[in-house]
CSV table of N, CA and C in Angstrom, one decimal:
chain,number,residue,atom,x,y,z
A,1,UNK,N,-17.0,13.2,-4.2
A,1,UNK,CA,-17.4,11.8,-4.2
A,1,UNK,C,-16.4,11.0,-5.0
A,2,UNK,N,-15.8,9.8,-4.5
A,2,UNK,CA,-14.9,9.0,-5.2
A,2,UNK,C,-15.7,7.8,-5.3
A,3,UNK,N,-15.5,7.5,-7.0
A,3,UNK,CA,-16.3,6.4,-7.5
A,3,UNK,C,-14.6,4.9,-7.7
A,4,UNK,N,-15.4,4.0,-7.0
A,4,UNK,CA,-14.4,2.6,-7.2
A,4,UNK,C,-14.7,1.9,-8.3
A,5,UNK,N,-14.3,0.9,-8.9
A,5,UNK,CA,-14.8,0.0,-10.0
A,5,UNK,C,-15.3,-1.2,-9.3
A,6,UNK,N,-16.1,-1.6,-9.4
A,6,UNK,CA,-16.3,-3.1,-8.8
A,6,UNK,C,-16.0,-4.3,-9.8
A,7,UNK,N,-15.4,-5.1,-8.4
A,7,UNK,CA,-15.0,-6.8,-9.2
A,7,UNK,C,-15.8,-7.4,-8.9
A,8,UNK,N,-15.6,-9.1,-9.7
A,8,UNK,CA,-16.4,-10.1,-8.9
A,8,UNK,C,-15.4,-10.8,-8.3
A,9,UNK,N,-15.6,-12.2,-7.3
A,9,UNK,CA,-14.5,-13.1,-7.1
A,9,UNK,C,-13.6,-13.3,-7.6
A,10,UNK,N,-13.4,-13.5,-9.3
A,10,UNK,CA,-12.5,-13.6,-10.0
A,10,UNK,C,-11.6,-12.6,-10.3
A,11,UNK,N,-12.3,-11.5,-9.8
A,11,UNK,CA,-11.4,-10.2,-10.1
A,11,UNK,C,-11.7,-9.8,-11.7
A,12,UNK,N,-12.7,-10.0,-11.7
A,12,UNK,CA,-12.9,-9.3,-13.1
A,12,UNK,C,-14.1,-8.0,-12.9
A,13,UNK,N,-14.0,-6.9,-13.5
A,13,UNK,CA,-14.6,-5.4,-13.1
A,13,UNK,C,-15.9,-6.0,-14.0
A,14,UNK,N,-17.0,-5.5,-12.9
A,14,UNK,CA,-18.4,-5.6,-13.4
A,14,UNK,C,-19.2,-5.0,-14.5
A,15,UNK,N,-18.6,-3.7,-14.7
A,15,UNK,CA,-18.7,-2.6,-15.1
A,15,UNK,C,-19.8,-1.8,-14.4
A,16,UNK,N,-19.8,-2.1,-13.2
A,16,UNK,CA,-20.6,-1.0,-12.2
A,16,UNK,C,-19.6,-0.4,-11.1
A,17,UNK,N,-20.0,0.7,-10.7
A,17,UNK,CA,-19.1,1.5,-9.6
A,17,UNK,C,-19.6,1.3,-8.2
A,18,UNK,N,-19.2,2.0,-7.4
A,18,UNK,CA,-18.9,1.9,-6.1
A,18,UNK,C,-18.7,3.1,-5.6
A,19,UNK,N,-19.4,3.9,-4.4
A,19,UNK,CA,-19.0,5.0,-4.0
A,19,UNK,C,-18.6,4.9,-2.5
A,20,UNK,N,-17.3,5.3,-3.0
A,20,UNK,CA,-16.7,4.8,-1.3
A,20,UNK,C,-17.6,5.5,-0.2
A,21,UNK,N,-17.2,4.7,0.8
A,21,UNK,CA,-18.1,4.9,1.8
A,21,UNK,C,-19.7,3.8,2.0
A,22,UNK,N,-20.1,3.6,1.3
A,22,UNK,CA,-21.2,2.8,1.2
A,22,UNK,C,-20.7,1.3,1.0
A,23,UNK,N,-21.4,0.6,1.8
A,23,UNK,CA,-21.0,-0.7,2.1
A,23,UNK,C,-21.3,-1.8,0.8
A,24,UNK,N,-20.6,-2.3,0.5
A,24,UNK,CA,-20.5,-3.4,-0.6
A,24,UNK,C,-21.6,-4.3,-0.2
A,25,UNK,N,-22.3,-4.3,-1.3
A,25,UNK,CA,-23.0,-5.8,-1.7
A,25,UNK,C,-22.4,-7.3,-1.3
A,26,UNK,N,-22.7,-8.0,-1.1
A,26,UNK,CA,-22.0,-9.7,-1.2
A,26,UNK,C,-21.9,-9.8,-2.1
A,27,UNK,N,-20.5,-10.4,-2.4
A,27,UNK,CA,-20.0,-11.0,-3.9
A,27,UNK,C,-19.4,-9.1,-4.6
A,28,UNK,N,-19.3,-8.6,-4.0
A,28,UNK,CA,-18.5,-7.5,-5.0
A,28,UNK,C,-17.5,-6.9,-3.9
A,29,UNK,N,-16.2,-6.8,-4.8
A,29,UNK,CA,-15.2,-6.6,-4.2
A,29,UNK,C,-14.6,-5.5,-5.2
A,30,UNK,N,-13.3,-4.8,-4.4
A,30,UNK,CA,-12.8,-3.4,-4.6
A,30,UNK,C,-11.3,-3.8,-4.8
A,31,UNK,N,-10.5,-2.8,-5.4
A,31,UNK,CA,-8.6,-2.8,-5.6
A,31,UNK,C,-8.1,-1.9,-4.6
A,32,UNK,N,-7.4,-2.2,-3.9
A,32,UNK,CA,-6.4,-1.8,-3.2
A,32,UNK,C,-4.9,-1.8,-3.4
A,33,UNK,N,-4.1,-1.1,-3.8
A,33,UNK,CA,-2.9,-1.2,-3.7
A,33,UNK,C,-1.7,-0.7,-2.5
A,34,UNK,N,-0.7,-1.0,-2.4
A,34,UNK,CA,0.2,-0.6,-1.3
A,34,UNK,C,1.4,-0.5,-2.2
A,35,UNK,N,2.3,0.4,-1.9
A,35,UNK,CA,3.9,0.5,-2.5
A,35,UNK,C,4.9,0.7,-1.1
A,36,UNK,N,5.6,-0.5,-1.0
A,36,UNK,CA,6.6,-0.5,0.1
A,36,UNK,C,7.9,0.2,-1.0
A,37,UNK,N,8.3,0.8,-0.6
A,37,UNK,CA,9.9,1.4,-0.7
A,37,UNK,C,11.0,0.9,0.3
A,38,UNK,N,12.2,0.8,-0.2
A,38,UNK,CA,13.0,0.2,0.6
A,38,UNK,C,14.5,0.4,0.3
A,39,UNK,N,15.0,1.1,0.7
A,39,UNK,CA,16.5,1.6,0.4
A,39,UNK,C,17.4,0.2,0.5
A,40,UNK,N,18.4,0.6,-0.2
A,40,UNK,CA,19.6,-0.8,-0.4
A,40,UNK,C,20.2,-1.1,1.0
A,41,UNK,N,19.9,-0.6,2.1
A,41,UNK,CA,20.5,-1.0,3.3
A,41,UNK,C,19.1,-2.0,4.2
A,42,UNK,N,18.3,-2.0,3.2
A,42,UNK,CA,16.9,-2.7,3.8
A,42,UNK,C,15.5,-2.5,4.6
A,43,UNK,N,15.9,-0.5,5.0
A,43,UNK,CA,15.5,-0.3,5.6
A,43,UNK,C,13.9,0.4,4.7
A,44,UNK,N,12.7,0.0,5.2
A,44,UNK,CA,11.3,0.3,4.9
A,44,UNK,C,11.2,2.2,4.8
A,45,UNK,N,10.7,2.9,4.0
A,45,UNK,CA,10.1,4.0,4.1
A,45,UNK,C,8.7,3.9,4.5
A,46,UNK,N,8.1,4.5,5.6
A,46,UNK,CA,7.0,4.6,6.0
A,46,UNK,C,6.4,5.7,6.3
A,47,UNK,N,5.1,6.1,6.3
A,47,UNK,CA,4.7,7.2,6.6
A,47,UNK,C,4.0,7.3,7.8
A,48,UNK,N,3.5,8.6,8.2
A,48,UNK,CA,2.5,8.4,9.1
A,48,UNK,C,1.2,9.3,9.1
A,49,UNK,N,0.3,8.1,9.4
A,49,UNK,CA,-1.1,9.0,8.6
A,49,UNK,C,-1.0,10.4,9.7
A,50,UNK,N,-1.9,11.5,8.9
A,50,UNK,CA,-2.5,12.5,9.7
A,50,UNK,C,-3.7,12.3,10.7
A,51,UNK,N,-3.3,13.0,11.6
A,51,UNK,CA,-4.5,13.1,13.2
A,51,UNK,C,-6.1,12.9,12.4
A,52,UNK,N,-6.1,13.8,11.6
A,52,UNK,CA,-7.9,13.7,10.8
A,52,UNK,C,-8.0,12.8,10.4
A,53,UNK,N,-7.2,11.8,9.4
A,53,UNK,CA,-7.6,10.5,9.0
A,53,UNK,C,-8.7,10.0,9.2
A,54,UNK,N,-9.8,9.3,9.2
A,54,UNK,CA,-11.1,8.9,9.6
A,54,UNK,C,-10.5,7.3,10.0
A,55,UNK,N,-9.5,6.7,9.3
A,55,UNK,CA,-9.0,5.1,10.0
A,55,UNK,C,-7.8,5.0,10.2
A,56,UNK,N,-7.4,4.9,11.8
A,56,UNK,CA,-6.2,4.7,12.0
A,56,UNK,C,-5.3,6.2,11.9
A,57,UNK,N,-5.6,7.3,12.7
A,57,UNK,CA,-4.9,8.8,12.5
A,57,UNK,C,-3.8,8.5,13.7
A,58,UNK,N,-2.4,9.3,13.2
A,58,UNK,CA,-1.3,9.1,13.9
A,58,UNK,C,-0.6,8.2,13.7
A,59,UNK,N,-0.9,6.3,12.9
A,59,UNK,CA,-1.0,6.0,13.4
A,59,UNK,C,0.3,5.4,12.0
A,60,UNK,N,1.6,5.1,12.6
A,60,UNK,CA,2.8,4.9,11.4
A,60,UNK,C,2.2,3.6,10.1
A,61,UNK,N,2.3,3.6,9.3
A,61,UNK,CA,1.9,3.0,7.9
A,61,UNK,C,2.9,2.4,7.3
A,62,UNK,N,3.0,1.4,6.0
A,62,UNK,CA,3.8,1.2,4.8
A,62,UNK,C,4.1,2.7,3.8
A,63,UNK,N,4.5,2.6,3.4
A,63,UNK,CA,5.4,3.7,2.0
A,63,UNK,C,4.0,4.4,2.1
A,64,UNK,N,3.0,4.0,0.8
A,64,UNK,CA,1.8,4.7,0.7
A,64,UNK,C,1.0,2.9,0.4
A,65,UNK,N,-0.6,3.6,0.4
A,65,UNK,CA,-1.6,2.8,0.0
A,65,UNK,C,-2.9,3.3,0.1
A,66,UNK,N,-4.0,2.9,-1.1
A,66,UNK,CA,-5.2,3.4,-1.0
A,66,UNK,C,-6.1,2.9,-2.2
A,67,UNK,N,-7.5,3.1,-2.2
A,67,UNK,CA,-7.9,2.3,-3.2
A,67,UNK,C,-7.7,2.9,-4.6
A,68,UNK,N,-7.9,1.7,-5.5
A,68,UNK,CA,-8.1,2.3,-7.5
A,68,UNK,C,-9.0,2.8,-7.2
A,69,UNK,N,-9.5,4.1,-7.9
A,69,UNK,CA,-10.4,4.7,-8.7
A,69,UNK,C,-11.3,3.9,-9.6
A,70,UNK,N,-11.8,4.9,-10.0
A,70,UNK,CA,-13.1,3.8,-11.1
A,70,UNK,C,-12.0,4.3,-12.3
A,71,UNK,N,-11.6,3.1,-13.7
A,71,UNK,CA,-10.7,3.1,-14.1
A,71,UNK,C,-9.2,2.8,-14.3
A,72,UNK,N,-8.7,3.2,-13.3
A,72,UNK,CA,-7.7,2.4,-12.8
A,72,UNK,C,-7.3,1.2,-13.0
A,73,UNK,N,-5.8,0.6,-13.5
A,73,UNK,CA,-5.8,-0.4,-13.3
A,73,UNK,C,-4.5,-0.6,-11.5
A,74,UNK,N,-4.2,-1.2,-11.4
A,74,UNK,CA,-3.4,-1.8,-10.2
A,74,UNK,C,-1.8,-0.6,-10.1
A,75,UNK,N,-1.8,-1.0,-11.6
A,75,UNK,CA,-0.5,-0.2,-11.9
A,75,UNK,C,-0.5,1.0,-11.3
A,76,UNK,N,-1.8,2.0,-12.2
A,76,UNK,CA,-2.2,3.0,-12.5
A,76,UNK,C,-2.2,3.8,-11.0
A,77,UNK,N,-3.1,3.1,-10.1
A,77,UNK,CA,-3.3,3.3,-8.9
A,77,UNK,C,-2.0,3.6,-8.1
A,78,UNK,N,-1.1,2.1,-8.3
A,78,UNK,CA,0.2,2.2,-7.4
A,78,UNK,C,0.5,4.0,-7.6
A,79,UNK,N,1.0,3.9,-9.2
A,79,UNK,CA,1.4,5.6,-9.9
A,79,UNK,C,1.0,6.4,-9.4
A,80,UNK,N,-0.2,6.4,-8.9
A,80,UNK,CA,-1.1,7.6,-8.9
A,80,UNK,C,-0.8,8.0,-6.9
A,81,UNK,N,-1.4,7.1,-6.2
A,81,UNK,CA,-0.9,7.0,-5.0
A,81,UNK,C,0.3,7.5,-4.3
A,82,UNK,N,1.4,6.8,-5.0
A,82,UNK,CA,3.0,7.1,-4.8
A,82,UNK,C,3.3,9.0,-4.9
A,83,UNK,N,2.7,9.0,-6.0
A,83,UNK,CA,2.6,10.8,-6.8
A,83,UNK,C,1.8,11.7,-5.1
A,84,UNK,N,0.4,11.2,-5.1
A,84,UNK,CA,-0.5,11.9,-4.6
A,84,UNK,C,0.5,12.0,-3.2
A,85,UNK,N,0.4,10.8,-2.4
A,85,UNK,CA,1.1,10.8,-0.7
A,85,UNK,C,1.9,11.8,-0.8
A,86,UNK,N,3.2,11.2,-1.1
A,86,UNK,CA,4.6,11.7,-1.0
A,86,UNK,C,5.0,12.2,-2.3
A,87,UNK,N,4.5,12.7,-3.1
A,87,UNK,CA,5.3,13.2,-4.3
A,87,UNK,C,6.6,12.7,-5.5
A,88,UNK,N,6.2,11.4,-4.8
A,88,UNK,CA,7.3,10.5,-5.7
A,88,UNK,C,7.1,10.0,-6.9
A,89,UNK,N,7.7,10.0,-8.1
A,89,UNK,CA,7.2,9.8,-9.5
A,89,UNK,C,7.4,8.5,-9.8
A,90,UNK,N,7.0,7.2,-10.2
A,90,UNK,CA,8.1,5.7,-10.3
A,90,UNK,C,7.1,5.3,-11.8
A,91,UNK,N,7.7,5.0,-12.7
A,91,UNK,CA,6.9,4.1,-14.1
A,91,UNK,C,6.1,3.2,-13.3
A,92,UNK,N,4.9,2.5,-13.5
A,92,UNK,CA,4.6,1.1,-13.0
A,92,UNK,C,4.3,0.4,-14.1
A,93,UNK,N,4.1,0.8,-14.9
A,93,UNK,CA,3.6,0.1,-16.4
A,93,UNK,C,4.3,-1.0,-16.7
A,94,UNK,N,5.3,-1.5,-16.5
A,94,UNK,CA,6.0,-2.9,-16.7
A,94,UNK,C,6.3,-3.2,-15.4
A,95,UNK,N,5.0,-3.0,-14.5
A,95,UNK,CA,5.5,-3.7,-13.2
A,95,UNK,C,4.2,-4.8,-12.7
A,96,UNK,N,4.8,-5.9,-12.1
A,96,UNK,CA,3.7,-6.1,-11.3
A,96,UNK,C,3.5,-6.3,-9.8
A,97,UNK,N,2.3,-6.5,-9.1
A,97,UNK,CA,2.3,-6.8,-7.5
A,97,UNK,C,3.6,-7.9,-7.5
A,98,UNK,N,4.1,-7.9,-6.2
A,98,UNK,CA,4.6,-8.9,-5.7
A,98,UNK,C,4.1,-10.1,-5.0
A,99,UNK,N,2.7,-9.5,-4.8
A,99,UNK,CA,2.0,-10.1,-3.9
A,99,UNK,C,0.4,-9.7,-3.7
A,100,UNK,N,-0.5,-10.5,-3.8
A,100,UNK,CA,-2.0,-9.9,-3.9
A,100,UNK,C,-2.2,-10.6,-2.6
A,101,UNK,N,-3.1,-10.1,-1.5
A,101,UNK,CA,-3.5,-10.7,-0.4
A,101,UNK,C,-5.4,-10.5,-0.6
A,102,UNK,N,-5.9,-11.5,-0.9
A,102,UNK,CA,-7.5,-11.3,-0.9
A,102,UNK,C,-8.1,-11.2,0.6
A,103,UNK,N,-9.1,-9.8,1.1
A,103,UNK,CA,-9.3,-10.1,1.9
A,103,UNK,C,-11.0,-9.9,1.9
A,104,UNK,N,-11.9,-9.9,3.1
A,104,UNK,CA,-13.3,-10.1,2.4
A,104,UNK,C,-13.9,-9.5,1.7
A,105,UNK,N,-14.1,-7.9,1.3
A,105,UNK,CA,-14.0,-7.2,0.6
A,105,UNK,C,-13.0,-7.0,-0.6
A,106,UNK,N,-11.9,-7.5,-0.8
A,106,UNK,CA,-11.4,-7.2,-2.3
A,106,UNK,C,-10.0,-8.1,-2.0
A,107,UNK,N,-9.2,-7.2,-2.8
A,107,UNK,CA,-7.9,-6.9,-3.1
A,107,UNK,C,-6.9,-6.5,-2.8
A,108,UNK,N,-5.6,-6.8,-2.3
A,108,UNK,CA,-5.0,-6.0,-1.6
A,108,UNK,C,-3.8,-6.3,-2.6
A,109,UNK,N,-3.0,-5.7,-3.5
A,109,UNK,CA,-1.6,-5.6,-4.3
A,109,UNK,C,-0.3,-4.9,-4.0
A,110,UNK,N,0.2,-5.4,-3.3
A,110,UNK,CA,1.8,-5.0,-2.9
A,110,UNK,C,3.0,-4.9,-3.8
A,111,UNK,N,2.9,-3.8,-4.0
A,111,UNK,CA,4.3,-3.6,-4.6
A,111,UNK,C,5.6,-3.2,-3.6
A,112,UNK,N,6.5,-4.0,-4.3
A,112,UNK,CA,8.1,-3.8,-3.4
A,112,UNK,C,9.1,-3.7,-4.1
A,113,UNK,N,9.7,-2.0,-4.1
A,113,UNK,CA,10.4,-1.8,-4.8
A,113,UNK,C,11.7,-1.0,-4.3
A,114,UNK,N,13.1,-0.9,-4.3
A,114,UNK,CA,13.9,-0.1,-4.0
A,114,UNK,C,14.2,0.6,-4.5
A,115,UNK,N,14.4,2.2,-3.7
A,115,UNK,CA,14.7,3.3,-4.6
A,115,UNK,C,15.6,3.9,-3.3
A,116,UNK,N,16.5,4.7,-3.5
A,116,UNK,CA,17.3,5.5,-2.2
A,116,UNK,C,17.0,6.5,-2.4
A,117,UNK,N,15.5,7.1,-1.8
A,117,UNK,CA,15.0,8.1,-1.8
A,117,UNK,C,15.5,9.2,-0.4
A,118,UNK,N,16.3,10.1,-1.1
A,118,UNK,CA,16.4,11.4,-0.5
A,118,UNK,C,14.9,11.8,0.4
A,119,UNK,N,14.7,11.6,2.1
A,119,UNK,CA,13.4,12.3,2.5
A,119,UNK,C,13.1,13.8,2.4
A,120,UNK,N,14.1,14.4,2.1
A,120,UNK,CA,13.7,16.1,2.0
A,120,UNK,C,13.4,16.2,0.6
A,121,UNK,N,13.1,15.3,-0.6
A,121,UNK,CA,12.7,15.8,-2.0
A,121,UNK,C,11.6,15.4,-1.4
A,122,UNK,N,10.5,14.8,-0.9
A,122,UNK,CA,9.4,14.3,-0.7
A,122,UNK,C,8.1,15.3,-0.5
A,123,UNK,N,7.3,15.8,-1.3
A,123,UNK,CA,5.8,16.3,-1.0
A,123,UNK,C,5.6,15.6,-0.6
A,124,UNK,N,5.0,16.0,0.6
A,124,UNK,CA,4.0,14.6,1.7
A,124,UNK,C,2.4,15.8,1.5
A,125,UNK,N,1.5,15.1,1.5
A,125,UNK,CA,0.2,15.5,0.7
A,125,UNK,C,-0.6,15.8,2.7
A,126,UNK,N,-0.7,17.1,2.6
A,126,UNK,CA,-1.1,17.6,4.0
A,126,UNK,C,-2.2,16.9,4.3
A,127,UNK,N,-3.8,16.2,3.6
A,127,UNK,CA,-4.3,15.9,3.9
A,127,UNK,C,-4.6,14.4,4.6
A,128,UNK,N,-3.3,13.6,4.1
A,128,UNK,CA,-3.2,12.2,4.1
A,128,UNK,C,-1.8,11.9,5.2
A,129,UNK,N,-0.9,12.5,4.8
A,129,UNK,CA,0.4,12.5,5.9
A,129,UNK,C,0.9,13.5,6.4
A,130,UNK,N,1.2,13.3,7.6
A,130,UNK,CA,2.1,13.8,8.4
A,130,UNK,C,3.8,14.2,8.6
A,131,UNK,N,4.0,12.6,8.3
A,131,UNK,CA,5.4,12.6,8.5
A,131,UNK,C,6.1,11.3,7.8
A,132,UNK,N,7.3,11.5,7.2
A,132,UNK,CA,8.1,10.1,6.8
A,132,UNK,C,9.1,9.5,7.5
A,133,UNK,N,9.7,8.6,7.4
A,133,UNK,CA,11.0,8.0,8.0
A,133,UNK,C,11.3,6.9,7.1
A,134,UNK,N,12.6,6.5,7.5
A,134,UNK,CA,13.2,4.8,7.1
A,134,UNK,C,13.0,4.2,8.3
A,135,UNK,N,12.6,2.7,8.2
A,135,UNK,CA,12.5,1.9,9.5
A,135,UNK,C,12.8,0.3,9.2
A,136,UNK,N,13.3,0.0,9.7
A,136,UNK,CA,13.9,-1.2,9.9
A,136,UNK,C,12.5,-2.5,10.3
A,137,UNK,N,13.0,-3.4,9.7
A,137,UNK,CA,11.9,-4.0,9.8
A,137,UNK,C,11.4,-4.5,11.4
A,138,UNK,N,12.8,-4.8,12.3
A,138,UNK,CA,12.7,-4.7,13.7
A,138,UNK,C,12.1,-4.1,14.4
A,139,UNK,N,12.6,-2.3,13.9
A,139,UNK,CA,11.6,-1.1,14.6
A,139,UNK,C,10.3,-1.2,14.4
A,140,UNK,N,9.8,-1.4,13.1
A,140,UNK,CA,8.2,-1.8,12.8
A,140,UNK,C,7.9,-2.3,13.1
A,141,UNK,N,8.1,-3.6,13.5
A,141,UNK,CA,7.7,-5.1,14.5
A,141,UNK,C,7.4,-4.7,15.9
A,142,UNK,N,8.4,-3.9,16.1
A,142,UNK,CA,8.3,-3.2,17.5
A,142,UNK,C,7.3,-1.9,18.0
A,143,UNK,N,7.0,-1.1,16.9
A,143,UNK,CA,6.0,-0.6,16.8
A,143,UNK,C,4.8,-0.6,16.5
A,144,UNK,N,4.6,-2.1,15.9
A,144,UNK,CA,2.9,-2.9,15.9
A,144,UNK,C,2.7,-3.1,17.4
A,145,UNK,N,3.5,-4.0,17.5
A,145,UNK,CA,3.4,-4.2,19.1
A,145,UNK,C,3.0,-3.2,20.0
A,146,UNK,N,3.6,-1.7,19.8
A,146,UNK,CA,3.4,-0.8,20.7
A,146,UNK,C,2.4,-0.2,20.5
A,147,UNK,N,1.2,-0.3,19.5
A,147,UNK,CA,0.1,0.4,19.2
A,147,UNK,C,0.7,1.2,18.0
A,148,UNK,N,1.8,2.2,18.0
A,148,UNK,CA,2.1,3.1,16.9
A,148,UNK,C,2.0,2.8,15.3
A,149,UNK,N,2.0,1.5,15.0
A,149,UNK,CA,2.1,1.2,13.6
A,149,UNK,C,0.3,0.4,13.5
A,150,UNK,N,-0.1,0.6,12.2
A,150,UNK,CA,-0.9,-0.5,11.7
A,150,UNK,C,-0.8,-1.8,12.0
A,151,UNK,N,-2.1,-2.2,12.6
A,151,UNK,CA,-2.0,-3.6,12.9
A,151,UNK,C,-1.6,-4.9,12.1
A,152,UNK,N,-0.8,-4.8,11.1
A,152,UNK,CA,-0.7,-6.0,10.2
A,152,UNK,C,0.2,-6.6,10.8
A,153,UNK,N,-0.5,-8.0,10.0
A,153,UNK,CA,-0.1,-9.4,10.6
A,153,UNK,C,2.0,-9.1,10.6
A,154,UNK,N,2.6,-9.6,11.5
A,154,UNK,CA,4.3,-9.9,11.9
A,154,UNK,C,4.2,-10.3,10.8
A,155,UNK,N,3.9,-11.2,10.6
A,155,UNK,CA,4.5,-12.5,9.2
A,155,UNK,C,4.4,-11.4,8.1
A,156,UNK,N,3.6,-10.8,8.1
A,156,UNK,CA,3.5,-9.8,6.4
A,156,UNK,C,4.8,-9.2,6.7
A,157,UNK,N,4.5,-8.5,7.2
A,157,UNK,CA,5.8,-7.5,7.3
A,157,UNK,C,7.4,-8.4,7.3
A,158,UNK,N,7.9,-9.7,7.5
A,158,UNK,CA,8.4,-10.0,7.9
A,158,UNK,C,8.3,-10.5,6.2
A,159,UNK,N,7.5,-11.3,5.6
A,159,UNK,CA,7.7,-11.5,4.2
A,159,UNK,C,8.2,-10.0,3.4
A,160,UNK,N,6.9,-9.1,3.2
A,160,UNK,CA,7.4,-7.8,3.0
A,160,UNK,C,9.0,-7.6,2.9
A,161,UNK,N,9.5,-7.3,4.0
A,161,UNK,CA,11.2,-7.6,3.8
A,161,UNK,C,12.0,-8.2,3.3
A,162,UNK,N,11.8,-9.9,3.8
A,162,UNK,CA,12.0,-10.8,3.0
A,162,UNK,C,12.2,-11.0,1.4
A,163,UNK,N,10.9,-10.7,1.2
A,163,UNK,CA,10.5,-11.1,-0.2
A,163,UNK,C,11.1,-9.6,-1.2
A,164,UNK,N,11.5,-8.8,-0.5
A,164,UNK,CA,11.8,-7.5,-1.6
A,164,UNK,C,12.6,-7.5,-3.0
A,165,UNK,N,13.4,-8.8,-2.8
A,165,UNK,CA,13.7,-8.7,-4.0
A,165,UNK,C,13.8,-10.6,-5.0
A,166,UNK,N,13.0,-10.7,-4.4
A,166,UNK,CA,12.2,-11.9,-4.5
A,166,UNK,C,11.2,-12.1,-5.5
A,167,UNK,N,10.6,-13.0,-6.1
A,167,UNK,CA,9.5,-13.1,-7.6
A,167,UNK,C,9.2,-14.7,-7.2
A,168,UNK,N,8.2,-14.6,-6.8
A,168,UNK,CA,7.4,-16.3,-6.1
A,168,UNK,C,7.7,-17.1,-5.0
A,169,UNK,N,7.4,-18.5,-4.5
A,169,UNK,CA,7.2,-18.6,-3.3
A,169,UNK,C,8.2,-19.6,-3.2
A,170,UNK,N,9.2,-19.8,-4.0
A,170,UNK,CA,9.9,-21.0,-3.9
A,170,UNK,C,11.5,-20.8,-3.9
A,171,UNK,N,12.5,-20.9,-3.1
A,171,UNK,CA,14.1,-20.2,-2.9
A,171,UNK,C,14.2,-21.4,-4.1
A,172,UNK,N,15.7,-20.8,-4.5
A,172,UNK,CA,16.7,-21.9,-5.2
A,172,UNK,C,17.0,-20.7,-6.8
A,173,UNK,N,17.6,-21.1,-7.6
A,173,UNK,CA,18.3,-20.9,-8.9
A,173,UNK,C,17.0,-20.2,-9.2
């Protein structure tokens, strides 16, 4: 049984939990985090969930993503996530999202970070994935479209890239 922390609107934790699976109350929301990887030539590391999956099996993803734990902060999670999927180790403790997307249930925190990750060091976690690659942000665009990737919105992904090495919403000095 995996226990969540619950927030309120404000994002502040209730101090009550949440057992995944069971449908949220109105007015309480959950953390989610995502970690995009991205090599210096631009190109996205993505995974692809396993056939069992219960949402979305087969079906190509971002780097990794999944909810905080009860305890957890944002950071913690990204760390923990990145470790669990693919076996990648990264500090998060002096990091923050790049990007929080609220959606009706919670939280969604994006981290975007480059690393030129070698794919053969990679434990990919047999229960959660299948398979990795680098993909171009074109190919992904192209494979929403084809059914193969996760339905997220073009523009995300298109900021996602964009914004990788980016800190707020405004170009210049």
């Amino acid at each position: 049984m995996e226990l969540w922390d619950v927030y309120d609107i404000n994002r502040k934790k209730t101090n009550q939990t949440w057992v995944r699976g069971v449908e949220l109350k109105q007015g309480d929301f959950h953390l989610i985090v995502h970690v995009c990887i991205f090599r210096s030539n631009g190109d996205m590391l993505i995974q692809q969930r396993q056939s069992s999956k219960e949402g979305w099996p087969n079906m190509w993803d971002l780097t990794v993503g999944g909810s905080a734990i009860t305890g957890e902060t944002s950071q913690t999670a990204a760390q923990r996530e990145l470790y669990e999927e693919i076996g990648l180790t990264i500090d998060f403790q002096q990091r923050r999202p790049h990007l929080t997307i609220n959606f009706e249930n919670g939280f969604d925190d994006y981290y975007l970070l480059e690393e030129n990750v070698q794919l053969h060091t990679l434990t990919l976690q047999d229960e959660e994935v299948q398979s990795v690659k680098w993909a171009s942000k074109e190919e992904i665009l192209r494979m929403i479209k084809a059914g193969e990737f996760m339905p997220y919105y073009e523009n995300l992904i298109q900021f996602l890239f964009d914004g990788r090495k980016l800190r707020g919403s405004i170009q210049g000095s």
